Coordinates of C-alpha atoms in Angstrom, one line a residue:
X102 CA 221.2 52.4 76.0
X103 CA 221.4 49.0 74.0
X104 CA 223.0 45.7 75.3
X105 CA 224.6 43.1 73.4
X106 CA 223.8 41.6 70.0
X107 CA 223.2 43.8 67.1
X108 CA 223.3 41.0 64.5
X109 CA 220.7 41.7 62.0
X110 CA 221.3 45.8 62.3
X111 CA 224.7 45.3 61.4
X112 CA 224.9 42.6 58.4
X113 CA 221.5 43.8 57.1
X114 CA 221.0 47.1 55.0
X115 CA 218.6 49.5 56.4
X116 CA 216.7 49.2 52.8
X117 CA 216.1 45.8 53.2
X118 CA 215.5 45.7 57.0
X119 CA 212.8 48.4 57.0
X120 CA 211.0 47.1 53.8
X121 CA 206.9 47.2 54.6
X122 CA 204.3 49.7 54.7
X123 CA 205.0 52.4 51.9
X124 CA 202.2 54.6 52.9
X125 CA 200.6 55.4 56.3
X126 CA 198.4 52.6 57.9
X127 CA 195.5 54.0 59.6
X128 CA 193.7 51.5 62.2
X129 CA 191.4 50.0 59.7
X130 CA 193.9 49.3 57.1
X131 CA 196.1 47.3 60.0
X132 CA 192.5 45.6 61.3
X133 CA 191.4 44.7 57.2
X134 CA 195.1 43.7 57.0
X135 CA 195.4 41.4 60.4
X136 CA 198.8 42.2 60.5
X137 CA 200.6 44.7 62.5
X138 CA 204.5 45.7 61.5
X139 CA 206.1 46.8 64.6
X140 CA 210.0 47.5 64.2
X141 CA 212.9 46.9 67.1
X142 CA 216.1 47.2 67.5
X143 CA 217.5 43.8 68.6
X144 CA 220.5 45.1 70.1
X145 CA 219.0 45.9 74.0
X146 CA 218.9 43.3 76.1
X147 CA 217.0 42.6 78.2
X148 CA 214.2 44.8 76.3
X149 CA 214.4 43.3 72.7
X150 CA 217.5 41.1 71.4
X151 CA 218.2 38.0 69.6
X152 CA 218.9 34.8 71.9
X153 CA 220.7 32.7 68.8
X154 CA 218.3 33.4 65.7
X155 CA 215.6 34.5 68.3
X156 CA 214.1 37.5 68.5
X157 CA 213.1 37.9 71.9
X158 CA 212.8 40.4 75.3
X159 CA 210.7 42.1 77.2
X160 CA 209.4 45.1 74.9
X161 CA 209.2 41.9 71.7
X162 CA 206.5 39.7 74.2
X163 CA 205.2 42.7 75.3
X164 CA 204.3 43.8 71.9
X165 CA 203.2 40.2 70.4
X166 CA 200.8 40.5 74.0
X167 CA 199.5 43.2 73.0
X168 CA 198.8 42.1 69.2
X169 CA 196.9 39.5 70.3
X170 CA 194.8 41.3 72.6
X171 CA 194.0 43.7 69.2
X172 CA 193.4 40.2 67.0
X173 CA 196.4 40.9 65.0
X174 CA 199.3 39.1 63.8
X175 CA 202.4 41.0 64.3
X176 CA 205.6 41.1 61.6
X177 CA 208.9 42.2 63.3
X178 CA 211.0 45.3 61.3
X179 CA 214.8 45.3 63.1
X180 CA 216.0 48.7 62.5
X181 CA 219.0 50.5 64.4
X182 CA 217.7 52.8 67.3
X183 CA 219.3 55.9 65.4
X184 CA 216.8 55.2 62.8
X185 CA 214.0 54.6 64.1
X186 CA 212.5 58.0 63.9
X187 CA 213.4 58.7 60.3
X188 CA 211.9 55.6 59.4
X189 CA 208.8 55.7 61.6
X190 CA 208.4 59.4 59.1
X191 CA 208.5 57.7 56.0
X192 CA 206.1 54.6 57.3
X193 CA 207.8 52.1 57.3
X194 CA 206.7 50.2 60.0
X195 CA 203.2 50.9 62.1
X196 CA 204.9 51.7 65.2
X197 CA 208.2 50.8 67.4
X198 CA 209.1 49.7 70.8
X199 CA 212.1 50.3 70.8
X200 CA 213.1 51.4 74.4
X201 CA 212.0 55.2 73.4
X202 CA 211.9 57.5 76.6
X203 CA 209.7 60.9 76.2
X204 CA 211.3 64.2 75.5
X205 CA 209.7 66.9 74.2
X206 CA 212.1 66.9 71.0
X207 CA 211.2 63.5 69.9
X208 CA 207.7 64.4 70.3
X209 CA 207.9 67.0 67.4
X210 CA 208.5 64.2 65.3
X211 CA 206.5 61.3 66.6
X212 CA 203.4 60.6 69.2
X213 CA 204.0 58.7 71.9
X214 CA 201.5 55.6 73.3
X215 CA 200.7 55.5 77.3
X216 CA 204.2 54.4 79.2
X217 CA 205.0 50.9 79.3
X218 CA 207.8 51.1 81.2
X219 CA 209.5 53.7 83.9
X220 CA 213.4 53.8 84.5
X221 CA 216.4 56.0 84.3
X222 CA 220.0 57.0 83.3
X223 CA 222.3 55.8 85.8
X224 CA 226.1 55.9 86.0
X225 CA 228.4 52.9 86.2
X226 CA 232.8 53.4 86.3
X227 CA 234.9 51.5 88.1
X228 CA 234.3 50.9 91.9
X229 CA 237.2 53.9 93.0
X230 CA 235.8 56.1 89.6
X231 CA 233.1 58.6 89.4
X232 CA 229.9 56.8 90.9
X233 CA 228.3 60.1 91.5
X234 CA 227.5 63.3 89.3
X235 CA 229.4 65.8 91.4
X236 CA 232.5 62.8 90.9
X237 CA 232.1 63.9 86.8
X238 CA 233.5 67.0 86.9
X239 CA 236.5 66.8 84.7
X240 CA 235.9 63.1 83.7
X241 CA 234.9 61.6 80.3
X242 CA 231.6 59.9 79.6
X243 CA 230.7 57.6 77.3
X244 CA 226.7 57.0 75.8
X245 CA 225.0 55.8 72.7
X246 CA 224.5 58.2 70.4
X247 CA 220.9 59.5 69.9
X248 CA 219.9 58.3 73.1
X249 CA 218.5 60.5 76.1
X250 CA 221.4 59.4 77.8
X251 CA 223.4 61.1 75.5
X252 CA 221.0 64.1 75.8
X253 CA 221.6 63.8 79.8
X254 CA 225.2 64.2 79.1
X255 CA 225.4 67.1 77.3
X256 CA 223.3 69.0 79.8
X257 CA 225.9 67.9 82.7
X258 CA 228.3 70.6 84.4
X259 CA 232.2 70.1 84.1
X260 CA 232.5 67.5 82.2
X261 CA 236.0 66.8 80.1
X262 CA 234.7 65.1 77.3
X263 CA 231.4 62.8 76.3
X264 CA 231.8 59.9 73.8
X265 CA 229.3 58.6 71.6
X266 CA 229.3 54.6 70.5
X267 CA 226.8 53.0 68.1
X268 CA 225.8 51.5 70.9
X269 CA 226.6 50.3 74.8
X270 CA 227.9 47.3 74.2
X271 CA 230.7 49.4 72.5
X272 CA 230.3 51.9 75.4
X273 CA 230.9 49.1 78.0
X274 CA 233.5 48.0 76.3
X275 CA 235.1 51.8 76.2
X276 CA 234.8 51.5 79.9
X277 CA 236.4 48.7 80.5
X278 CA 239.4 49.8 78.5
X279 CA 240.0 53.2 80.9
X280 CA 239.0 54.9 77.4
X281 CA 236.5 56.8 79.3
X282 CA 235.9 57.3 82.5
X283 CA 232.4 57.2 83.6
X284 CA 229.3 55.2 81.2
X285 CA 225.5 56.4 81.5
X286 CA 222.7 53.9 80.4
X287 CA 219.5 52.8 81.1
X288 CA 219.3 51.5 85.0
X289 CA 218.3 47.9 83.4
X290 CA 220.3 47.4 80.9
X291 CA 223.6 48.7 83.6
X292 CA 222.0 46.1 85.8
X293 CA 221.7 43.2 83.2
X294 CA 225.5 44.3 81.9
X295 CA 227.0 44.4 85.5
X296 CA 225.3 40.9 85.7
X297 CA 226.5 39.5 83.1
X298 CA 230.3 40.6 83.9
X299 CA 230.6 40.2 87.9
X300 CA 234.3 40.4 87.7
X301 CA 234.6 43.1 85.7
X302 CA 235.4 45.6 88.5
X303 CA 232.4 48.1 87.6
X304 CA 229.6 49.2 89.6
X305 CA 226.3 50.8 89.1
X306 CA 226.1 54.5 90.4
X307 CA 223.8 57.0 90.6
X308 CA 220.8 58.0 89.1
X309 CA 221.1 61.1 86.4
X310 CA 217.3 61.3 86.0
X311 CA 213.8 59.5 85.4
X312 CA 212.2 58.9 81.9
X313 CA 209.3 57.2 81.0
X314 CA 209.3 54.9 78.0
X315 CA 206.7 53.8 75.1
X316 CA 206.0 52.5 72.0
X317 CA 206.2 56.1 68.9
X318 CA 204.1 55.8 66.2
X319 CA 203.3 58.3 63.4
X320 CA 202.5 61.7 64.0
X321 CA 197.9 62.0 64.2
X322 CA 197.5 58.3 63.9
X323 CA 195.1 58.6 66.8
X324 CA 192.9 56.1 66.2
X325 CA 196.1 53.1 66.1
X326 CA 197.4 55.3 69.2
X327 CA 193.9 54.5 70.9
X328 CA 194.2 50.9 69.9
X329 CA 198.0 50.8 71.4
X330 CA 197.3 52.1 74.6
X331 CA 193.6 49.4 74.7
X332 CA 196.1 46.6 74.5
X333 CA 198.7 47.9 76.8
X334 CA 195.7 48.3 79.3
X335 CA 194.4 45.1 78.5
X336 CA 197.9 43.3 79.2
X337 CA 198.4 45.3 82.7
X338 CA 195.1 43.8 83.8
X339 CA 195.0 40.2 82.8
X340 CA 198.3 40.0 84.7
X341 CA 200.8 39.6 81.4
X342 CA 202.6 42.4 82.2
X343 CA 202.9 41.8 85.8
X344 CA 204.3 38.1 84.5
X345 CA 206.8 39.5 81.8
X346 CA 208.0 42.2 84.1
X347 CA 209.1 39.6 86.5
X348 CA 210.4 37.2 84.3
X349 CA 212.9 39.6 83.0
X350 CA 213.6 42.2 85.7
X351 CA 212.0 40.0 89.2
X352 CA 210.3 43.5 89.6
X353 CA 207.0 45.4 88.8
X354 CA 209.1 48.4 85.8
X355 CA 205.6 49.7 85.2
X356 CA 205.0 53.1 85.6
X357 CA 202.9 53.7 89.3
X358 CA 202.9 57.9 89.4

């Protein structure tokens, strides 16, 4: 589930990457404040990554969109995706974005905002590999670990083996080395990679299922969660969203059902 540079989440100790709020942030601390700490992961193109010392993607203007709409500035935290939740616990940060798909697991842990995004875990092997589920049987995967693709995997009949990497660029790259046989990512970032690497010999497959993704936040922070979903509705009707969808993906990725 994560694309290309990690940078800053590898150099950078978690301690230091993750230092902020100490206690939980209610909404009218974060208003008083003007600031809102949101954290990423940096590592997912085309969703939130560095382009040079940038931090940029879809989810990053998405978020600094919706800060605006709220009158707030926002401060960027750049955590590893494994992390996230553990950190999100101890309040470090207000919230993430941070390519987060629902599952009811997750959701003992953190609440989730209103969608802000709809995709998928898709397949991708080499063109003669296995493009299909049924093709898995008796194949090995590869996925990030504490993804829901990695979830997905495990819940997948007859397969030989699943292998977890810190992340998909290390996945790809397992891929493209015959180490496995078969990769499962988000339907985006397959696209983007496939992109990126036309002569690579891999294709995209099928579809393994549909999640919908948005931003966590602490558990009963209901007032910020309020305020979230305000400026994610805000953004989908001024037309931003419409605009930063198509800039990165040439495609509406909201979720319509």
């Amino acid at each position: 589930m994560r694309f290309l540079a990690r940078l800053l989440s590898v150099v950078v100790p978690l301690s230091l990457m993750i230092g902020g709020p100490s206690q939980a942030r209610e909404w009218e601390a974060i208003k008083t404040s003007g600031t809102i700490v949101a954290a990423t992961e940096g590592g997912f193109q085309p969703f939130n990554y560095y382009d040079g010392p940038k931090l940029t993607g879809f989810e990053v203007e998405l978020a600094e969109a919706i800060a605006k709409k709220l009158g707030l500035k926002l401060e960027w935290r750049v955590v590893p995706f494994d992390a996230q939740l553990a950190a999100l616990k101890q309040d470090r940060f207000d919230f993430a974005i941070a390519s987060h798909g629902y599952t009811e697991e997750r959701a003992k842990s953190v609440d989730f905002a209103h969608p802000h995004y709809c995709t998928g875990g898709q397949i991708a092997a080499y063109k003669d590999g296995p493009l299909t589920v049924s093709a898995l049987t008796g194949k090995t995967v590869g996925v990030q670990l504490a993804t829901t693709y990695a979830d997905a995997a495990k819940k997948l009949k007859g397969l030989k083996n699943i292998k977890t990497y810190k992340g998909d660029p290390e996945a790809f790259s397992a891929l493209r080395a015959k180490k496995v046989d078969a990769w499962i990512s988000d339907k985006f970032t397959v696209k983007a990679t496939l992109d990126k690497n036309p002569d690579a010999g891999i294709s995209a497959g099928e579809m393994v299922f549909v999640e919908r993704v948005s931003m966590i936040l602490r558990k009963n922070n209901k007032a910020l969660e309020d305020k979230l979903n305000q400026g994610l509705a805000e953004v989908m009707k001024d037309g931003t969203y419409k605009a930063l969808s198509e800039k990165y993906f040439k495609e509406d990725i909201s979720c319509r059902s």
